C-alpha cells in the first residue's frame, strides 16, 4: 500500500499478539486453520492501513489486537451456511458478476415488515431479481429521521418492521431463492438519540470523542467556508449547537445526524463490529452510506479525503477475514473522476469496494433525455475507467434520493457549455416548469435561485407517463418508450443494474394526501410511494401499464442474462455515430444503441464496424444494411461470433 507519497516501509511480518494466538487456539480446528490463513494474508496490509490512521496512538498494538480478537470471534460465530458461502465465494470472486440484478425498496413501502418482504420473495424471483437493497431498517432515531438514515442502534431493527430474528430468517429465505440482501451501513453519522450521542451530550468524555466539536461561532464560520451544503433549504449549515456542551457538533446532513469521528479508533472498531454482526445475520452486501464524508480535514471540503480509503480498505480487510462472502458498495455521490479511488485505484491502492454507484451516469441519462441528445452520457462514459477484476458499477435510473445535478459539472465544463445553465434547463424541464414539458417532477432544495441542486420524482412522473393521464394514446406510448430506454441503458452498462421499487409497475409520485400525512418537509418523499397492490396484480396483463413495464423489465433481464456477456473486466466505450441523437456503446464486443430522441432514426450498419449482427431481443440476424430505431428506440446487438 502506498500513501501520500511516503516511501513504502518494508515491514517485517510480525506475528500476532498472544491474545490473538490464544483466540485462534480456542477455535475449532478447521475454522482456526482457515482463519489463520486469512489472517496471514490480510494482516500485513490491515496493519499498515490502521497504522496510517492510528499508529501514532500509544495503545495502537492493544487496539489492533482487540480488533483482531473481535473479528475472529465474529468469524467463529458465523453460522455453518454462511461459513460455507464464505469459502465458496473466496474461490470465486466474480460470483456477483454473472448478471446480477438489483431491486431497491423501503421495507414498509414494499411489504410492511421484514416478514412481509419474505412473503414477496416470489415476486422478486418472478421479476428476475438477485440482489435486494432494503433501505434503512435498523432502529432509527425519533422521527423525522431522514428515512431511517439517522440510526439509533446498529444491533436492533426498527420495531415496526420486525426484529433481528426476522432479519435472519429473511436473509436465509432470500439466500435460498438466490437473492443477496444488501443493508445500508450508515458509517458517517448516528442519530442524536443513539447511545453514543446521548452519552456525549451528557459529557461522557470517551463518547465525546466519538464526534467532532467546535467551540465557537467563529470556528464554525471559518469551517463552513470550505464545506458544501447537502440540504441547504431544510438543513442549512454543517454544525449544530448542543446546549449541554456549549459547543457545536459536526452534522453534515440533518442536525439529528451527528458525524462520527474516525480519528478515534474506538469509532472504527465499533462500526466494524456492527458490520460483522449484521453480516452474521446473513446480510451479504453493505451499502456504505455517504462514504465520501468519513474523514474531516479542516480547511478542505472534507470530502473524499485519502483517509476515507484507508478506513474502507481496512473494513474490507476485516470482512476478508470474518465474512468474505460479503460485498462492499460505495455510495459516494461524487463526480466521475472522484470514484476510482473507491475501487482502490486512488493513491491508497488495494482492495476496497466491489461496487459503486455511478451517479454521474444516472444524472447524465436524465440530461440526455431532456435534451434528446446523449452527448453528456458519452462524455461521462469517456471518463469512466475500466474497473479492476471483481469490481462493478451500480447503474440506476432512479433511487430514493433526488437526482443530484452537480456531479455533472466537470463533464459539462469539458464540453464547453455553461454547466449551471445546462443543468438548470434539465431541472426546470423535469420539474415541469418548461413550456411543453411532459415531466411532473419537482425541484429539491431549491432555496438559492442562482444554484441548481436536485430533482425529485418517480420515473413515471419524470418521463411523462403520469402526465399522459394513463388513458392510452401517443403520449403514453412515448413515455413507456422513455422508461424502456432509460432502463435498457442502465442494464446494458451496469454490472449491477438496480430497479427502484415501483418502476417495474410505473408507479406515480407519492400522492398529495400521503405526502401531507408524512412527517418532515423532505421533498424526496415525492418518490417514496407505497406499493400499489392493484398495479401489482396487473403485472401479467400486457394490456395494462404495469403489465407492459413488468414485461419490458423481465425481457431486459432475460436477454441480458442469456445474451449479454458477463466477463470481467468490462469495457464500455462510446462509439461516435453520424446521428447525433443515438448513443452507441460498445460493451466488450457487443453494441447497444439508444435513440434519445422522439424522432425515429436510421443508422447505417457500416458505421458500427462488425457484421453480420444479431438483434439480441429478437434473436434474428439483421438482414438490411440500416437499422431503424423508433422514438426512444433501443437495440442490443451481437456480432455474429457471439450469436
Ligand atoms: C445518503 O445520501 C442517503 O442516500 C440519503 O438518503 C441520506 O439522506 C444521506 O446519505 C444521509 O444519510 O451524501 O454521498 O439527496 O444524494 O445526501 C451521498 C442527497 C450522500 C443525497 C446525499 C447522499
XYZ file of C-alpha atoms and ligand atoms in Angstrom:
666
model
C 0.000 0.000 0.000
C 1.250 3.469 -0.852
C 0.025 6.547 0.888
C 0.589 10.287 0.408
C 3.945 9.909 -1.221
C 5.714 8.304 1.707
C 8.234 5.641 0.835
C 6.609 2.287 1.461
C 8.165 0.841 4.600
C 9.360 -2.705 4.347
C 7.697 -4.178 7.342
C 8.830 -7.358 8.916
C 5.700 -9.500 9.251
C 5.202 -9.539 13.000
C 3.347 -12.441 14.480
C 0.069 -11.569 16.121
C -0.277 -10.861 19.801
C -0.572 -13.670 22.377
C -4.228 -12.677 22.784
C -4.884 -13.300 19.082
C -2.922 -16.555 19.232
C -4.990 -17.712 22.219
C -8.200 -16.840 20.398
C -7.120 -18.857 17.376
C -6.188 -21.766 19.629
C -9.602 -21.712 21.239
C -11.406 -22.177 17.911
C -12.455 -25.487 16.396
C -9.526 -26.826 14.376
C -10.941 -26.310 10.884
C -12.059 -22.727 11.459
C -8.764 -21.978 13.186
C -6.842 -23.268 10.165
C -8.805 -21.161 7.685
C -8.776 -18.064 9.856
C -5.069 -18.341 10.405
C -4.565 -18.414 6.660
C -6.812 -15.423 6.144
C -5.077 -13.548 8.923
C -1.670 -14.285 7.476
C -2.835 -12.972 4.163
C -4.614 -9.855 5.448
C -2.628 -8.739 8.439
C 0.351 -7.003 6.789
C -1.966 -4.774 4.764
C -4.514 -4.293 7.533
C -1.803 -3.324 9.988
C -0.335 -0.843 7.574
C -3.745 0.754 6.856
C -4.539 1.062 10.532
C -1.064 2.332 11.388
C -1.556 5.191 8.971
C -4.804 6.011 10.722
C -3.998 5.274 14.350
C -0.350 4.281 14.603
C 0.573 7.468 16.477
C -1.596 6.422 19.426
C 0.281 4.867 22.355
C -2.154 1.966 22.682
C -2.107 1.060 18.980
C -0.903 -2.521 19.495
C -3.602 -3.302 22.003
C -6.234 -1.641 19.769
C -5.161 -3.849 16.866
C -5.085 -6.938 18.983
C -8.590 -6.315 20.403
C -9.901 -5.611 16.919
C -8.477 -8.874 15.605
C -9.880 -10.830 18.518
C -13.367 -9.458 17.999
C -13.078 -10.114 14.259
C -12.062 -13.729 14.921
C -14.926 -14.081 17.389
C -17.319 -12.831 14.717
C -15.938 -15.421 12.312
C -16.310 -18.084 14.961
C -19.980 -17.195 15.434
C -20.790 -17.389 11.749
C -23.462 -19.993 11.042
C -22.369 -23.036 9.077
C -24.247 -21.993 5.912
C -22.618 -18.553 5.890
C -19.228 -20.057 6.613
C -19.689 -22.341 3.628
C -20.734 -19.391 1.489
C -17.554 -17.583 2.549
C -15.402 -20.477 1.407
C -17.227 -20.758 -1.908
C -17.020 -17.049 -2.719
C -13.420 -16.745 -1.638
C -12.596 -19.053 -4.508
C -14.976 -17.364 -6.906
C -14.567 -13.608 -6.555
C -16.587 -12.999 -9.744
C -19.682 -14.636 -8.179
C -21.586 -11.351 -8.256
C -20.695 -10.546 -11.843
C -22.816 -13.019 -13.717
C -25.837 -10.923 -14.482
C -26.836 -9.790 -11.006
C -29.998 -7.659 -10.953
C -30.840 -5.367 -8.066
C -34.071 -4.090 -6.581
C -34.255 -1.319 -4.030
C -37.159 -0.689 -1.677
C -38.217 0.604 1.696
C -39.408 -2.296 3.829
C -42.622 -0.574 4.918
C -43.471 0.687 1.450
C -42.748 -2.595 -0.287
C -44.246 -5.066 2.122
C -44.967 -3.598 5.557
C -42.422 -5.581 7.561
C -39.389 -7.822 7.136
C -41.743 -10.804 7.319
C -43.832 -9.138 4.629
C -40.731 -8.886 2.433
C -40.219 -12.601 2.936
C -43.737 -13.150 1.591
C -42.780 -11.185 -1.518
C -39.716 -13.220 -2.450
C -41.715 -14.956 -5.162
C -42.476 -11.579 -6.717
C -38.802 -10.662 -6.794
C -37.899 -14.005 -8.308
C -40.544 -13.611 -10.944
C -39.004 -10.305 -11.934
C -35.523 -11.854 -12.000
C -34.022 -10.012 -9.041
C -30.917 -11.473 -7.394
C -29.926 -8.595 -5.109
C -32.256 -6.770 -2.775
C -31.274 -3.455 -1.222
C -33.675 -2.702 1.598
C -33.399 0.911 2.657
C -32.580 1.507 6.337
C -34.374 -0.968 8.586
C -32.266 -0.639 11.707
C -33.696 1.104 14.740
C -33.948 4.758 13.762
C -33.842 7.901 15.834
C -37.081 9.639 16.679
C -38.895 10.976 13.598
C -38.138 12.726 11.391
C -35.024 10.586 10.958
C -34.082 11.063 7.300
C -35.945 7.961 6.189
C -34.046 5.857 8.712
C -30.610 7.259 7.807
C -30.330 8.506 11.391
C -29.628 5.190 13.101
C -30.256 4.845 16.841
C -28.945 1.287 17.174
C -26.939 -0.863 14.791
C -27.918 -4.020 16.651
C -31.698 -3.605 16.618
C -34.368 -3.480 13.952
C -36.847 -0.621 13.756
C -39.604 -2.110 15.949
C -42.439 -1.560 13.443
C -40.511 -3.597 10.842
C -39.547 -6.662 12.863
C -36.631 -7.866 14.940
C -33.192 -9.404 14.471
C -34.706 -12.871 14.153
C -36.923 -11.680 11.336
C -33.837 -10.278 9.626
C -32.015 -13.568 9.961
C -34.976 -15.519 8.679
C -35.439 -13.129 5.740
C -31.764 -13.353 4.792
C -31.873 -17.118 4.853
C -35.033 -17.274 2.761
C -33.604 -14.798 0.254
C -30.386 -16.742 0.050
C -32.378 -19.872 -0.650
C -34.019 -18.020 -3.522
C -30.683 -16.845 -4.922
C -31.104 -13.268 -3.706
C -28.434 -11.428 -1.718
C -29.648 -8.937 0.862
C -27.966 -5.547 0.933
C -28.259 -3.385 4.036
C -27.277 0.204 4.456
C -24.362 0.733 6.748
C -24.643 4.356 7.723
C -20.993 4.884 8.579
C -20.801 8.629 8.614
C -23.226 9.511 11.381
C -25.571 8.290 14.085
C -28.902 9.614 15.303
C -28.729 12.218 18.043
C -30.539 9.705 20.234
C -28.056 6.879 19.579
C -26.482 5.831 22.914
C -23.095 7.274 21.820
C -24.606 10.676 21.091
C -26.625 10.668 24.298
C -23.523 9.854 26.317
C -21.582 12.577 24.529
C -24.310 15.109 25.190
C -24.143 14.094 28.853
C -20.409 14.894 28.827
C -19.070 11.341 28.981
C -15.509 12.137 27.905
C -14.894 8.940 25.957
C -18.113 9.308 23.944
C -17.496 12.992 23.391
C -14.531 11.796 21.356
C -16.887 9.875 19.072
C -17.905 13.166 17.474
C -16.392 16.381 16.137
C -16.868 19.525 18.188
C -16.219 23.183 17.532
C -16.306 25.533 20.457
C -17.069 28.934 18.968
C -19.191 30.589 16.337
C -16.031 31.893 14.674
C -14.681 28.376 14.340
C -17.981 27.293 12.787
C -17.941 30.231 10.359
C -14.348 29.537 9.387
C -15.040 25.867 8.746
C -18.282 26.469 6.845
C -16.409 28.457 4.191
C -14.851 25.244 2.934
C -17.870 22.955 3.130
C -20.752 22.207 0.805
C -24.406 22.174 1.780
C -26.176 18.869 1.291
C -29.605 20.109 2.325
C -29.278 23.912 2.022
C -33.012 24.514 2.336
C -34.059 22.073 5.057
C -30.808 21.727 6.999
C -28.537 24.690 6.293
C -25.047 24.545 7.726
C -22.853 21.675 8.823
C -22.865 22.201 12.587
C -25.494 22.021 15.309
C -25.330 23.780 18.640
C -25.559 21.424 21.615
C -26.517 23.465 24.659
C -25.405 20.864 27.225
C -21.895 21.054 25.802
C -21.978 24.714 24.857
C -20.385 23.581 21.604
C -21.245 22.810 18.002
C -21.277 19.219 16.839
C -20.490 18.393 13.197
C -23.706 17.460 11.353
C -23.097 17.330 7.596
C -26.657 16.207 6.861
C -29.595 16.857 9.217
C -28.996 18.224 12.733
C -30.237 14.889 14.081
C -27.346 13.097 12.298
C -24.103 13.509 14.239
C -20.980 12.832 12.175
C -18.709 10.212 13.677
C -15.063 10.959 14.371
C -12.986 8.278 12.636
C -9.796 9.756 14.038
C -10.914 7.913 17.161
C -10.062 4.206 16.753
C -12.973 3.234 19.017
C -15.366 4.553 16.353
C -13.727 2.415 13.713
C -13.781 -0.650 15.969
C -17.443 -0.187 16.941
C -18.586 0.309 13.359
C -16.584 -2.694 12.211
C -18.210 -4.781 14.928
C -21.650 -3.511 13.895
C -20.941 -4.532 10.307
C -19.724 -8.024 11.173
C -22.680 -8.530 13.499
C -25.114 -7.738 10.677
C -23.139 -9.939 8.299
C -23.626 -12.786 10.753
C -27.362 -12.300 10.452
C -26.991 -13.013 6.762
C -26.556 -9.566 5.221
C -24.499 -10.170 2.084
C -23.781 -6.619 0.971
C -23.320 -3.288 2.663
C -24.196 -0.010 1.062
C -21.671 2.290 2.684
C -23.771 5.402 3.004
C -22.187 8.823 2.392
C -18.768 7.193 2.183
C -17.137 10.346 0.900
C -17.599 12.246 4.141
C -15.928 9.942 6.660
C -12.786 11.952 7.255
C -12.589 15.606 8.235
C -9.554 17.633 7.314
C -10.028 21.211 8.482
C -9.544 23.718 5.716
C -10.742 21.317 2.999
C -14.256 20.463 1.808
C -13.900 17.294 3.897
C -14.935 15.076 1.026
C -13.030 12.120 -0.448
C -10.031 12.564 1.837
C -7.337 9.869 1.452
C -8.123 8.537 4.934
C -11.618 7.582 3.736
C -9.950 4.927 1.627
C -7.766 3.707 4.481
C -10.938 3.262 6.545
C -12.911 1.480 3.850
C -9.972 -0.723 2.858
C -9.491 -1.678 6.481
C -13.197 -2.568 6.685
C -12.800 -4.637 3.550
C -9.849 -6.428 5.071
C -11.891 -7.275 8.178
C -14.638 -8.763 6.009
C -11.981 -10.705 4.126
C -11.095 -12.288 7.468
C -14.501 -12.762 9.059
C -17.062 -12.791 6.254
C -15.507 -12.910 2.786
C -18.900 -13.647 1.218
C -19.840 -10.022 1.845
C -19.778 -7.235 -0.745
C -18.996 -3.605 -0.019
C -20.744 -0.967 -2.091
C -19.731 2.675 -2.058
C -22.411 5.282 -2.035
C -20.236 8.213 -2.949
C -22.335 10.624 -4.924
C -19.371 12.396 -6.439
C -18.156 13.440 -9.885
C -16.885 10.561 -12.020
C -13.218 11.352 -11.511
C -13.604 11.014 -7.728
C -14.937 7.462 -7.975
C -11.971 5.243 -8.998
C -10.402 5.572 -5.516
C -13.468 3.805 -4.071
C -12.403 0.767 -6.065
C -8.940 1.084 -4.564
C -7.498 2.787 -7.649
C -6.545 6.024 -5.923
C -3.344 6.992 -4.093
C -4.211 4.366 -1.473
C -4.055 1.184 -3.561
C -5.662 -2.047 -2.512
C -8.951 -3.924 -2.415
C -11.737 -1.542 -1.428
C -15.345 -1.597 -2.648
C -16.706 -4.230 -5.008
C -19.403 -1.923 -6.301
C -20.001 1.818 -6.513
C -22.951 3.906 -7.608
C -22.394 5.570 -10.964
C -24.426 8.648 -10.161
C -22.923 10.768 -12.939
C -24.133 8.280 -15.494
C -27.591 8.304 -13.937
C -27.797 12.106 -13.880
C -26.355 12.321 -17.405
C -29.014 9.984 -18.753
C -31.706 12.370 -17.490
C -29.977 15.378 -19.054
C -29.740 13.389 -22.286
C -33.434 12.575 -22.156
C -34.427 16.201 -21.723
C -32.007 17.378 -24.430
C -32.892 14.472 -26.731
C -29.153 14.187 -27.216
C -26.820 11.765 -25.420
C -23.685 13.919 -25.622
C -23.332 14.172 -21.817
C -23.649 10.414 -21.369
C -20.839 9.870 -23.876
C -18.692 12.386 -22.059
C -19.287 10.663 -18.713
C -18.525 7.233 -20.144
C -15.425 8.511 -21.880
C -14.107 9.421 -18.417
C -15.267 6.254 -16.730
C -12.272 3.999 -16.164
C -12.217 0.253 -16.672
C -12.510 -1.453 -13.333
C -10.267 -3.986 -11.665
C -11.340 -7.632 -11.642
C -14.129 -8.270 -9.186
C -15.448 -4.674 -9.329
C -18.586 -3.339 -10.997
C -20.654 -0.223 -11.410
C -24.060 0.014 -9.918
C -26.226 1.658 -12.547
C -29.690 3.005 -11.926
C -32.422 5.188 -13.279
C -33.925 6.364 -10.005
C -33.363 5.753 -6.323
C -34.789 7.020 -3.044
C -32.722 10.234 -3.316
C -33.042 13.171 -5.660
C -31.187 13.252 -8.964
C -28.237 15.364 -7.817
C -27.093 17.566 -10.675
C -23.782 18.931 -9.527
C -21.853 15.709 -10.068
C -22.007 16.547 -13.783
C -20.245 19.886 -13.604
C -16.817 18.572 -14.746
C -18.231 16.829 -17.822
C -20.370 19.801 -18.809
C -17.437 22.152 -18.396
C -15.314 19.824 -20.558
C -17.982 20.033 -23.253
C -17.530 23.782 -23.239
C -21.020 24.553 -22.023
C -22.063 26.615 -19.047
C -22.781 23.804 -16.557
C -25.163 25.827 -14.448
C -27.316 26.865 -17.399
C -27.488 23.407 -18.845
C -28.298 21.730 -15.540
C -30.863 24.399 -14.736
C -32.517 23.668 -18.063
C -32.745 19.941 -17.324
C -34.015 20.598 -13.796
C -36.644 23.019 -14.976
C -37.778 20.595 -17.682
C -38.098 17.680 -15.269
C -39.998 19.725 -12.728
C -42.494 20.508 -15.478
C -41.748 24.244 -15.436
C -40.518 24.408 -19.020
C -43.220 25.187 -21.554
C -44.352 21.969 -23.221
C -42.565 19.683 -20.747
C -44.120 16.266 -20.225
C -42.495 15.815 -16.807
C -44.071 16.023 -13.338
C -41.075 16.077 -11.019
C -40.096 18.754 -8.509
C -37.004 20.695 -7.601
C -35.148 19.623 -4.461
C -33.555 22.072 -2.005
C -34.143 24.952 -4.386
C -33.752 27.839 -1.956
C -30.964 29.523 -3.900
C -32.205 30.663 -7.325
C -28.638 31.055 -8.604
C -27.834 27.385 -7.903
C -29.172 24.089 -9.118
C -29.373 21.206 -6.687
C -31.502 18.169 -7.417
C -34.741 16.875 -8.856
C -37.306 14.602 -7.237
C -39.927 12.350 -8.761
C -40.627 8.783 -9.780
C -39.532 7.603 -13.217
C -43.185 7.597 -14.321
C -43.518 11.256 -13.377
C -40.235 12.326 -14.971
C -40.790 10.502 -18.259
C -44.298 11.772 -18.912
C -46.244 8.646 -18.006
C -48.026 10.422 -15.180
C -48.667 13.480 -17.331
C -50.112 11.386 -20.159
C -53.034 10.568 -17.904
C -52.981 6.776 -18.245
C -55.655 6.803 -20.901
C -53.554 5.324 -23.693
C -52.586 7.353 -26.746
C -49.322 8.503 -28.299
C -48.062 10.494 -25.301
C -48.366 7.442 -23.090
C -46.602 5.336 -25.708
C -43.703 7.798 -25.829
C -43.458 7.796 -22.041
C -43.280 3.994 -21.934
C -40.552 4.113 -24.577
C -38.604 6.616 -22.492
C -38.777 4.315 -19.474
C -37.628 1.366 -21.565
C -34.761 3.450 -22.983
C -33.535 4.548 -19.553
C -33.653 1.037 -18.096
C -32.162 -0.555 -21.220
C -29.157 1.729 -20.961
C -28.740 1.040 -17.265
C -28.946 -2.721 -17.864
C -26.507 -2.561 -20.759
C -23.824 -0.666 -18.867
C -24.195 -1.924 -15.344
C -22.510 -4.755 -13.573
C -25.314 -4.310 -11.070
C -28.332 -2.513 -12.515
C -30.835 -1.532 -9.858
C -34.600 -1.286 -10.231
C -36.185 1.218 -7.907
C -39.364 -0.137 -6.328
C -42.412 0.875 -8.292
C -40.653 1.488 -11.588
C -41.406 -2.075 -12.659
C -45.101 -1.162 -12.475
C -44.919 2.508 -13.437
C -45.952 3.853 -10.040
C -46.603 7.575 -9.846
C -45.254 10.011 -7.286
C -46.467 9.761 -3.707
C -49.961 11.239 -3.574
C -50.515 14.713 -2.146
C -52.589 13.401 0.744
C -49.970 10.806 1.618
C -47.242 13.435 1.448
C -49.163 15.573 3.867
C -49.552 12.711 6.293
C -45.784 12.085 6.347
C -43.651 13.823 8.887
C -40.910 16.176 7.852
C -40.540 18.535 4.936
C -38.096 16.454 2.892
C -39.009 16.749 -0.790
C -37.583 13.299 -1.578
C -40.749 11.779 -0.119
C -42.232 12.599 -3.515
C -40.681 9.462 -4.944
C -41.261 7.192 -1.974
C -44.775 5.887 -2.642
C -46.321 2.757 -1.168
C -46.504 -0.314 -3.370
C -49.735 -0.281 -5.347
C -51.447 -3.624 -4.860
C -53.759 -3.117 -7.844
C -50.848 -2.394 -10.158
C -49.001 -5.358 -8.725
C -51.852 -7.695 -9.603
C -51.959 -6.317 -13.151
C -48.366 -7.233 -13.861
C -49.203 -10.208 -16.063
C -51.745 -8.323 -18.143
C -49.978 -6.822 -21.178
C -52.922 -4.526 -21.859
C -52.115 -2.612 -18.675
C -49.247 -0.216 -17.990
C -47.927 -2.348 -15.089
C -48.100 -5.378 -17.373
C -46.148 -3.662 -20.117
C -43.425 -2.323 -17.838
C -43.071 -5.529 -15.849
C -42.833 -7.456 -19.117
C -40.311 -4.995 -20.534
C -38.031 -5.345 -17.499
C -38.360 -9.119 -17.468
C -37.305 -9.141 -21.079
C -34.287 -6.913 -20.394
C -33.275 -9.181 -17.541
C -33.602 -12.395 -19.533
C -31.870 -11.092 -22.628
C -29.092 -9.629 -20.507
C -28.706 -12.932 -18.731
C -28.792 -15.058 -21.863
C -27.071 -12.957 -24.480
C -25.020 -10.192 -22.924
C -21.569 -11.380 -21.910
C -20.656 -11.044 -18.256
C -16.913 -11.335 -18.492
C -14.906 -9.051 -16.283
C -13.184 -6.692 -16.661
C -15.876 -4.984 -18.607
C -15.043 -2.248 -21.053
C -17.737 0.209 -22.066
C -16.815 2.663 -24.807
C -18.977 5.173 -26.646
C -18.682 4.909 -30.423
C -19.441 8.179 -32.199
C -22.118 7.918 -34.894
C -23.204 10.414 -37.507
C -26.673 10.515 -35.995
C -26.421 12.851 -33.002
C -29.427 11.581 -31.073
C -28.151 7.996 -30.919
C -25.812 6.808 -28.206
C -23.797 3.820 -29.365
C -21.965 1.879 -26.678
C -19.550 -0.961 -27.178
C -19.522 -3.425 -24.331
C -16.533 -5.627 -24.929
C -17.506 -6.816 -28.455
C -21.217 -6.119 -28.213
C -23.149 -2.974 -29.036
C -26.021 -1.059 -27.535
C -27.821 1.659 -29.491
C -30.045 4.110 -27.700
C -32.042 6.771 -29.517
C -32.608 9.619 -27.084
C -34.914 11.456 -29.464
C -38.642 11.199 -30.083
C -37.849 11.157 -33.819
C -37.259 7.763 -35.424
C -33.806 7.370 -36.971
C -31.877 5.085 -39.312
C -28.329 4.027 -38.560
C -26.124 2.665 -41.330
C -24.739 -0.637 -40.046
C -21.481 0.138 -41.784
C -20.851 2.737 -39.089
C -20.885 0.004 -36.469
C -17.998 -1.886 -37.998
C -18.753 -5.516 -37.178
C -21.002 -7.544 -39.498
C -23.169 -9.551 -39.505
C -25.105 -8.542 -36.413
C -27.720 -10.236 -34.329
C -30.524 -8.375 -32.597
C -30.387 -9.720 -29.055
C -34.052 -9.070 -28.340
C -35.474 -10.923 -31.341
C -32.545 -13.284 -31.813
C -32.690 -12.556 -35.549
C -29.731 -11.612 -37.695
C -30.027 -8.106 -39.138
C -30.856 -8.550 -42.789
C -30.677 -4.995 -44.120
C -27.818 -2.541 -44.107
C -29.610 0.005 -41.971
C -31.053 -0.284 -38.507
C -34.247 1.563 -37.706
C -34.706 2.881 -34.241
C -38.133 4.207 -33.351
C -38.801 7.088 -30.973
C -36.522 6.473 -27.973
C -35.722 3.137 -29.597
C -33.144 0.664 -28.335
C -31.129 -2.125 -29.946
C -28.667 -4.512 -28.327
C -26.503 -6.154 -30.961
C -24.218 -9.129 -31.000
C -21.522 -9.595 -33.594
C -22.019 -12.928 -35.354
C -19.355 -14.759 -33.353
C -21.349 -14.119 -30.154
C -24.658 -15.004 -31.800
C -27.208 9.461 1.505
O -27.241 10.430 0.521
C -28.561 8.780 1.514
O -28.776 8.149 0.286
C -29.616 9.810 1.820
O -30.901 9.276 1.720
C -29.344 10.348 3.188
O -30.198 11.427 3.414
C -27.906 10.831 3.353
O -26.949 9.970 2.795
C -27.565 10.944 4.815
O -27.521 9.679 5.411
O -24.492 12.232 0.783
O -22.826 10.701 -0.629
O -30.125 13.687 -1.741
O -27.714 12.153 -2.522
O -27.392 13.144 0.870
C -24.150 10.571 -0.749
C -28.834 13.908 -1.351
C -24.982 11.424 0.090
C -28.141 12.560 -1.272
C -26.988 12.639 -0.352
C -26.396 11.277 -0.110
